[in-house]
CSV table of C-alpha atoms in Angstrom, one decimal:
chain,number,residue,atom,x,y,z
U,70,UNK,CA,99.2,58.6,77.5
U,71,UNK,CA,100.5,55.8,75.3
U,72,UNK,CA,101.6,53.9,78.4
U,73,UNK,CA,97.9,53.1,79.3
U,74,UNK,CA,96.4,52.5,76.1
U,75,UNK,CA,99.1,50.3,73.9
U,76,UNK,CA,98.0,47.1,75.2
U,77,UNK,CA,99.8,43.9,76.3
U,78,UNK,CA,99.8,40.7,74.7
U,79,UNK,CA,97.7,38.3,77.1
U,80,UNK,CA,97.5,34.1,76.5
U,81,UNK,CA,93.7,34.2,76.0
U,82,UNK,CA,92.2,30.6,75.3
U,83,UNK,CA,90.5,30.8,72.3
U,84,UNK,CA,87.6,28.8,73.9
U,85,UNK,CA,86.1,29.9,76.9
U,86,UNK,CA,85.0,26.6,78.1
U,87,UNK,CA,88.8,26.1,79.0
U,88,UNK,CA,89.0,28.7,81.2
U,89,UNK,CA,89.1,28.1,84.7
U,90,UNK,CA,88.1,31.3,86.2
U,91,UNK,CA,87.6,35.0,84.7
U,92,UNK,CA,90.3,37.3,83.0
U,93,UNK,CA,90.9,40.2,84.8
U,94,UNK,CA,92.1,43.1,82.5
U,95,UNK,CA,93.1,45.7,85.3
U,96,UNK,CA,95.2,48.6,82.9
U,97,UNK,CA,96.7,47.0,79.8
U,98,UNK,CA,99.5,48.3,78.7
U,99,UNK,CA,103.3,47.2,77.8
U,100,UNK,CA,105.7,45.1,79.7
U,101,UNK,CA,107.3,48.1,81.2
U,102,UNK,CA,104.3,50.4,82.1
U,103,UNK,CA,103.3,46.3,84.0
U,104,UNK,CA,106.8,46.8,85.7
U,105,UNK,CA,106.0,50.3,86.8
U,106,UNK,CA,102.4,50.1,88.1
U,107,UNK,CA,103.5,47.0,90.3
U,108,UNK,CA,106.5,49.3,91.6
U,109,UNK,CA,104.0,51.9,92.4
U,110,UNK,CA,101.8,50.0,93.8
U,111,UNK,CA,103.9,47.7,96.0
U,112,UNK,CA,105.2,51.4,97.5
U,113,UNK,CA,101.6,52.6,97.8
U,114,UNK,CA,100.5,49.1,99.6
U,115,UNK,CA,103.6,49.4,102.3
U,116,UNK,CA,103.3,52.9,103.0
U,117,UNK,CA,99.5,51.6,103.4
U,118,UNK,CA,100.4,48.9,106.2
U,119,UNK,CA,102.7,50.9,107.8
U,120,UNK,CA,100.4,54.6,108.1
U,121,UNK,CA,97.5,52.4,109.5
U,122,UNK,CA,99.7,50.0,111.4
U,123,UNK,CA,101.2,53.1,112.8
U,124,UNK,CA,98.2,54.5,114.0
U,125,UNK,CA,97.0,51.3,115.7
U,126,UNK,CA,100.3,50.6,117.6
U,127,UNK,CA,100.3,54.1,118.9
U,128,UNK,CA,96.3,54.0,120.3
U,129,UNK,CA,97.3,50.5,121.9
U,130,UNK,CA,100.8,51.6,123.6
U,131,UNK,CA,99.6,55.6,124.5
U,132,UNK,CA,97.9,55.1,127.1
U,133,UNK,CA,96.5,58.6,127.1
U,134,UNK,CA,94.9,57.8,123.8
U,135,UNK,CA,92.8,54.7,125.6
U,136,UNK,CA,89.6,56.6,124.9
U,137,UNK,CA,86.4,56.0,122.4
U,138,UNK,CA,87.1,58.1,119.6
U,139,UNK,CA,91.0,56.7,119.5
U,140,UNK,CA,89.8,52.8,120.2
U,141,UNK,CA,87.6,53.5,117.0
U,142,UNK,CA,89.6,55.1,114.8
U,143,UNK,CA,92.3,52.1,115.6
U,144,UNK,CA,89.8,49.7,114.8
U,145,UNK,CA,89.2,51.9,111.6
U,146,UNK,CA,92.9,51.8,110.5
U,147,UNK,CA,92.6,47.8,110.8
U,148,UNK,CA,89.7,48.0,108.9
U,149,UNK,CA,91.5,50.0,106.5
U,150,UNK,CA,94.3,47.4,105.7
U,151,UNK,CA,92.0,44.6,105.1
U,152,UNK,CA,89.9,46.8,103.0
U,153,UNK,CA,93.1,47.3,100.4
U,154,UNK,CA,94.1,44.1,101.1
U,155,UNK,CA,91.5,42.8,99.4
U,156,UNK,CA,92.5,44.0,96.1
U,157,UNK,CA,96.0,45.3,95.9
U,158,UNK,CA,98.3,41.5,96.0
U,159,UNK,CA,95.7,40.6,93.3
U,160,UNK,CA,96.3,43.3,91.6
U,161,UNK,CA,100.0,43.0,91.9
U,162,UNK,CA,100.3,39.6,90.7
U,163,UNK,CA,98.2,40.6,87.9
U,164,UNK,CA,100.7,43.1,86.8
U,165,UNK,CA,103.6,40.4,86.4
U,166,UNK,CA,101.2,38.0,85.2
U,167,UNK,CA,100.6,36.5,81.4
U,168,UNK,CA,97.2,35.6,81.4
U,169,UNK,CA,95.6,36.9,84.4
U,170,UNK,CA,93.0,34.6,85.1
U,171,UNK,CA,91.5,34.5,88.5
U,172,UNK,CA,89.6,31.3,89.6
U,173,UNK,CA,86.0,31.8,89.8
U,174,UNK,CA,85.9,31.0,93.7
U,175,UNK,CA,88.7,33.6,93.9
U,176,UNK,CA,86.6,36.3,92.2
U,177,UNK,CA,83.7,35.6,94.1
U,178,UNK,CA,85.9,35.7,97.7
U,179,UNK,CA,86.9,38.9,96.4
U,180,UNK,CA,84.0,40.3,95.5
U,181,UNK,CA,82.6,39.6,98.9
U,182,UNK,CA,85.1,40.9,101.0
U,183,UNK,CA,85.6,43.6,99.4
U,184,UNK,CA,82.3,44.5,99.3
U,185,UNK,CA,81.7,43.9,102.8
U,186,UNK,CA,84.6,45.5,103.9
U,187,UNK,CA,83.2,48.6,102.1
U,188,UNK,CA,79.8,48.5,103.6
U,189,UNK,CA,82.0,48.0,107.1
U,190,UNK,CA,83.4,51.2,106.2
U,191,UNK,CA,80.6,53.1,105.8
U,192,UNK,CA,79.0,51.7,109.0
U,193,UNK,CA,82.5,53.1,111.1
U,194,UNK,CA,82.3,56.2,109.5
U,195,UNK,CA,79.0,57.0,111.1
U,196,UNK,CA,79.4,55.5,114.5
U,197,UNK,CA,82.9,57.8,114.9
U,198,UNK,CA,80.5,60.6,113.4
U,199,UNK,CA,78.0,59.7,116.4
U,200,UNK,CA,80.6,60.1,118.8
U,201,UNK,CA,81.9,63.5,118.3
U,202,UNK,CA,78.1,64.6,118.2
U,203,UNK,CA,77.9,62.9,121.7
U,204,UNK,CA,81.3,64.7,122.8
U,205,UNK,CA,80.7,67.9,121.2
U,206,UNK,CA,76.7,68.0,122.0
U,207,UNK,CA,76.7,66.3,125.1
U,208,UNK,CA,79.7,66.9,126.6
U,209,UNK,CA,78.4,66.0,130.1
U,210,UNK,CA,76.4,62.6,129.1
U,211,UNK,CA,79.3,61.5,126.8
U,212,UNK,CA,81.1,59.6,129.9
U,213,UNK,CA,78.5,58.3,131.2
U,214,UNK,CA,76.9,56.8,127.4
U,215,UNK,CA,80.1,56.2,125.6
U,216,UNK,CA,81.3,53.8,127.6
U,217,UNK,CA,84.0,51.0,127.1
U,218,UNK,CA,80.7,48.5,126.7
U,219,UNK,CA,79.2,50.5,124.2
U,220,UNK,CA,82.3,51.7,122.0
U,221,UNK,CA,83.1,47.5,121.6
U,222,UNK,CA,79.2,46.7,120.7
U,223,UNK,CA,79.7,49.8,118.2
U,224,UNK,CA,82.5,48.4,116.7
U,225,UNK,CA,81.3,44.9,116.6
U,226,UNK,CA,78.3,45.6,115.3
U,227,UNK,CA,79.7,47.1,112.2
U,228,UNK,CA,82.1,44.4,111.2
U,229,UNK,CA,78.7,41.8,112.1
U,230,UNK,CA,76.7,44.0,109.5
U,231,UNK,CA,78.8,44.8,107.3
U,232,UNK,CA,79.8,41.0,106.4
U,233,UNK,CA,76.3,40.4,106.6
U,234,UNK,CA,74.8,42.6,104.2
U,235,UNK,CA,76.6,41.5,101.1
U,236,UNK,CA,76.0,37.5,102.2
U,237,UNK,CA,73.1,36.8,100.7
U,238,UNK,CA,73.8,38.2,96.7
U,239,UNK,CA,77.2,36.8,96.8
U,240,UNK,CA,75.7,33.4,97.1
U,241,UNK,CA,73.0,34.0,94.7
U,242,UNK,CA,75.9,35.0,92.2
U,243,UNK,CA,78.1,32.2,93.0
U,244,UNK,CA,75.1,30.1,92.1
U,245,UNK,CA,74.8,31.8,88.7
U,246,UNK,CA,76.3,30.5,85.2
U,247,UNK,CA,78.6,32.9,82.9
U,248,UNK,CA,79.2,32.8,79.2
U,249,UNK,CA,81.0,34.0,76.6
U,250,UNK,CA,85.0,35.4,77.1
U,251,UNK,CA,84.6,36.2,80.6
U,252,UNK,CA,86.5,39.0,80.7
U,253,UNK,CA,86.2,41.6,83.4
U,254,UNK,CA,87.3,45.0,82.1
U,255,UNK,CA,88.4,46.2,85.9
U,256,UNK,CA,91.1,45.5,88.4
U,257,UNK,CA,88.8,43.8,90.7
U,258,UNK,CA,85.6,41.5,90.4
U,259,UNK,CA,83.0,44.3,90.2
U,260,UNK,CA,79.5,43.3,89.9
U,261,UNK,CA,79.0,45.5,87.1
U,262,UNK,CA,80.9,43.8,84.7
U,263,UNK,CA,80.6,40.2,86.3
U,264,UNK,CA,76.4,41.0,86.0
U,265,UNK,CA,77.2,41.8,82.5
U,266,UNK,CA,79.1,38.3,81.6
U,267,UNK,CA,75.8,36.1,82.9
U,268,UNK,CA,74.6,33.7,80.6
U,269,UNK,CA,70.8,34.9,81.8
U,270,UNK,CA,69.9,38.5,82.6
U,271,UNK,CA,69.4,38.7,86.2
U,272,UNK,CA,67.4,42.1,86.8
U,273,UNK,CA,65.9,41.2,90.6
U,274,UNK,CA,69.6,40.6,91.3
U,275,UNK,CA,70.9,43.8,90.0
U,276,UNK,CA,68.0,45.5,91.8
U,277,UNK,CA,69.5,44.0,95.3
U,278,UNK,CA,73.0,45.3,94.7
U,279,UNK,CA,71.6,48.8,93.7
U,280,UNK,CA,69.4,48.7,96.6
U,281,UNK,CA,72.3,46.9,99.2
U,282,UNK,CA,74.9,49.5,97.5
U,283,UNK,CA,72.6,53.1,98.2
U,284,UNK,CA,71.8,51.9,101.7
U,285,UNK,CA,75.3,52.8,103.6
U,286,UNK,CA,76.0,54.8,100.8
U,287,UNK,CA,73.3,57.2,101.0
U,288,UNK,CA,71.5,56.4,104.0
U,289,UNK,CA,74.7,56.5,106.2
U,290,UNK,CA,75.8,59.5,104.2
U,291,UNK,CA,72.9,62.0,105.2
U,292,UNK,CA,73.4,60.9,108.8
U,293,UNK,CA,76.7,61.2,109.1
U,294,UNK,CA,76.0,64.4,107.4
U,295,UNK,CA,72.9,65.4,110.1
U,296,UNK,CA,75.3,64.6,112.9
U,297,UNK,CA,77.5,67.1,112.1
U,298,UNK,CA,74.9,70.0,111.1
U,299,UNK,CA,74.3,69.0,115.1
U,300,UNK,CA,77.7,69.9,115.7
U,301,UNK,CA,78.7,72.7,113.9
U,302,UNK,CA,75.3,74.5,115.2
U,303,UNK,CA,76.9,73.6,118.7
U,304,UNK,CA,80.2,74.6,118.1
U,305,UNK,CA,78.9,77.8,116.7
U,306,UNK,CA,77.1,78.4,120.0
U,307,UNK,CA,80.5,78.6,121.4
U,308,UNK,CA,81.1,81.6,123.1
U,309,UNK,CA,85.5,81.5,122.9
U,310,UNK,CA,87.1,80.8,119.5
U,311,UNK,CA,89.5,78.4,121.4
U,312,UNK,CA,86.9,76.4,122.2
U,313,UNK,CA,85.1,76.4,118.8
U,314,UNK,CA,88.7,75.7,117.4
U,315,UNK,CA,89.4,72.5,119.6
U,316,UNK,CA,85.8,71.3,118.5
U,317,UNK,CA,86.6,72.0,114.4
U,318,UNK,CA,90.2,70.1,114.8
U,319,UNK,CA,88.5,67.0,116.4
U,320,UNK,CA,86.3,66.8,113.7
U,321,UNK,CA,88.2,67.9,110.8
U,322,UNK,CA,90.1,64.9,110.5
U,323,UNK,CA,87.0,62.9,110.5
U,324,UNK,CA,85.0,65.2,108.0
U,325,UNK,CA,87.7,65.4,105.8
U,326,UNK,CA,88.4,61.3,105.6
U,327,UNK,CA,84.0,61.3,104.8
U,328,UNK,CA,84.5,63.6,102.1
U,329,UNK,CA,87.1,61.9,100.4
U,330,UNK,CA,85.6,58.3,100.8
U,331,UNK,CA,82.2,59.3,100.3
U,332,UNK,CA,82.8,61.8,97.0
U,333,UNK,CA,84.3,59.1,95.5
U,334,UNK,CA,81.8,56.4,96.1
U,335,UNK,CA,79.1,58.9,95.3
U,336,UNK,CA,80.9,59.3,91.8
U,337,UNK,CA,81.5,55.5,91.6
U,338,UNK,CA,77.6,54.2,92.3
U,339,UNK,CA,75.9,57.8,92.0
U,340,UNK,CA,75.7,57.6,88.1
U,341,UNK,CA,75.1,54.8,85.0
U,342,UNK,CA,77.6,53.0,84.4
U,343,UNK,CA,78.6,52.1,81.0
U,344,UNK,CA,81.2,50.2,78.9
U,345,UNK,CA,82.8,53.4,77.7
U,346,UNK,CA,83.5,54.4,81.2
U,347,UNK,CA,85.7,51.6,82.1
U,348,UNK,CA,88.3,53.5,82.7
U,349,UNK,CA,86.3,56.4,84.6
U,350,UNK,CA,85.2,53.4,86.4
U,351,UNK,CA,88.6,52.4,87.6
U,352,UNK,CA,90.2,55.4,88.5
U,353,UNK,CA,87.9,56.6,90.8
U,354,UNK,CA,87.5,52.5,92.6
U,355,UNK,CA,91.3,53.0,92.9
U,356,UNK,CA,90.6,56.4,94.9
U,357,UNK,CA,88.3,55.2,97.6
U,358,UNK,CA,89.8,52.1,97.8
U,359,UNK,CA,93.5,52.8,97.3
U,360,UNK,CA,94.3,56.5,97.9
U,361,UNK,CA,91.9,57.0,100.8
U,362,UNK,CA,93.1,54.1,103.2
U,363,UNK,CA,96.8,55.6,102.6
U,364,UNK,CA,96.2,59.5,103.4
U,365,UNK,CA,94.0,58.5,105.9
U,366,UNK,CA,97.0,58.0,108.6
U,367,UNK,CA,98.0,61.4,106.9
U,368,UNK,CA,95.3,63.1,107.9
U,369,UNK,CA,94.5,61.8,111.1
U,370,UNK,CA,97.8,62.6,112.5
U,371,UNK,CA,98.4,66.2,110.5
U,372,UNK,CA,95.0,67.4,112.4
U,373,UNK,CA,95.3,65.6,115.6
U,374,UNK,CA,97.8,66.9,118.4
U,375,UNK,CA,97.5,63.7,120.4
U,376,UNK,CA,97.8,61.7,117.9
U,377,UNK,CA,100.7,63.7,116.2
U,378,UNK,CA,102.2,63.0,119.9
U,379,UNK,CA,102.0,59.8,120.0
U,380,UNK,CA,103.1,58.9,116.9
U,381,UNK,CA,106.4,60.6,117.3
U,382,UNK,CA,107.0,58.5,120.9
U,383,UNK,CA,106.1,55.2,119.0
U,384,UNK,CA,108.4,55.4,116.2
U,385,UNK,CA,111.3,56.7,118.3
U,386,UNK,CA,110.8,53.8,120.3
């Protein structure tokens, strides 16, 4: 316990005005608990890269796996390492670092990738739901309406909206002046706490980031949801348990990556947040976006015979 709460002398600037950026305070704590979270994390960021890198070499060289659901959830796995590659070699280089100070065009860049690479998230999540409705509920139109066209305007259009949604606030924020220490109690630039260090309350702006933030969070959510209510009624209505069993695996892997991404989040932006739950705060952004992108390659190739397949021919290549 003591490792995470005995804190770390930091080089703060007594006046703010000479500060060149904000302080981010990720997880005080001594010297050697610094050492040890940047060892963890450096393991947790490979195994990261190589799980989803994995994946992707094994959809592009198999040819068998050439098909919509794989070409998505490759395109997911990439989406996946830029998602925790917006925050982990930050955060690493915070651990190591004195005064970690991040410049305020740094924080901002963060802020909107990482928030954008979220909402991208969401936005795959629910197109690869739509396709195992269209597989599992109509199995003979699926062919014919997920077609190689289709699958890259899917994907497309979910990296298009998902940098788009989050364009407009982060240029309204960059525009906006901050006083005091400007000190972000979080491993990331959150807009929380950087909302919190404004020099003027900004409530219309905190209403468009609640707003932006429960669209693909809740929105998305129940449809992802509805799609599979669709499904499970139609795999119930299968008359071998063979059958209903190949329909469950497909979509296991899927539900099972929603549920962990989406229960966190839900936690995350679902309740108030408030100074005393700082550290609440940060465990469960270091969940959805540090834990789920590495069991996700876990998952996907536990429940997934083709995938398991091809995995094992690409790494004994």
């Amino acid at each position: 316990m003591g490792l995470f709460t005995a804190h770390r002398p930091m080089k703060i600037p007594n006046n703010s005005s000479t500060i060149t950026g904000f302080i981010l305070l990720g997880f005080p704590c001594p010297r050697e608990g610094q050492i040890l979270l940047f060892v963890l994390f450096s393991i947790v960021y490979l195994l990261t890269l190589m799980g989803n890198g994995s994946i992707i070499c094994a959809v592009r060289w198999d040819q068998r796996l050439h098909t919509p659901m794989y070409i998505l959830l490759a395109n997911f796995s990439f989406l996946e390492i830029c998602y925790v590659t917006s925050t982990v070699p930050n955060m690493l280089a915070n651990f190591l670092s004195d005064t970690k100070v991040i410049s305020f065009s740094g924080c901002f860049l963060q802020f909107y990738f990482f928030f954008s690479l979220g909402s991208t998230e969401c936005f795959f999540l629910t197109i690869m739901a739509f396709d195992r409705y269209l597989a599992i509920c109509r199995p003979l139109h699926y062919p014919t309406w997920m077609t190689g066209r289709l699958c890259t305007n899917l994907v497309v259009s979910c990296w298009a909206l998902g940098f788009l949604w989050f364009l407009i606030p982060i240029i309204i924020v960059s525009q906006m002046s901050f006083c005091g220490s400007r000190i972000i109690n979080h491993f990331l630039c959150d807009p929380g706490p950087l909302l919190a260090l404004a020099c003027k309350k900004a409530p219309v702006v905190e209403l468009v980031f609640s707003t932006l933030n429960a669209v693909p969070v809740i929105i998305l959510f129940l449809l992802i949801m509805g799609s599979y209510a669709l499904v499970l009624r139609a795999v119930l209505k299968v008359p071998s348990s063979a059958g209903r069993r190949k329909a469950f695996s497909t979509c296991g892997s899927h539900l099972a990556v929603v549920s962990l991404f989406y229960g966190s989040v839900l936690v995350m932006y679902g309740s108030s947040v408030t100074e005393q739950e700082a550290g609440t705060q940060k465990i469960v952004t270091l969940f959805y976006s540090v834990v789920t992108p590495l069991m996700n390659p876990v998952i996907y190739s536990l429940r997934n015979k083709d995938m398991k397949k091809a995995l094992q021919t690409f790494l004994r290549i």
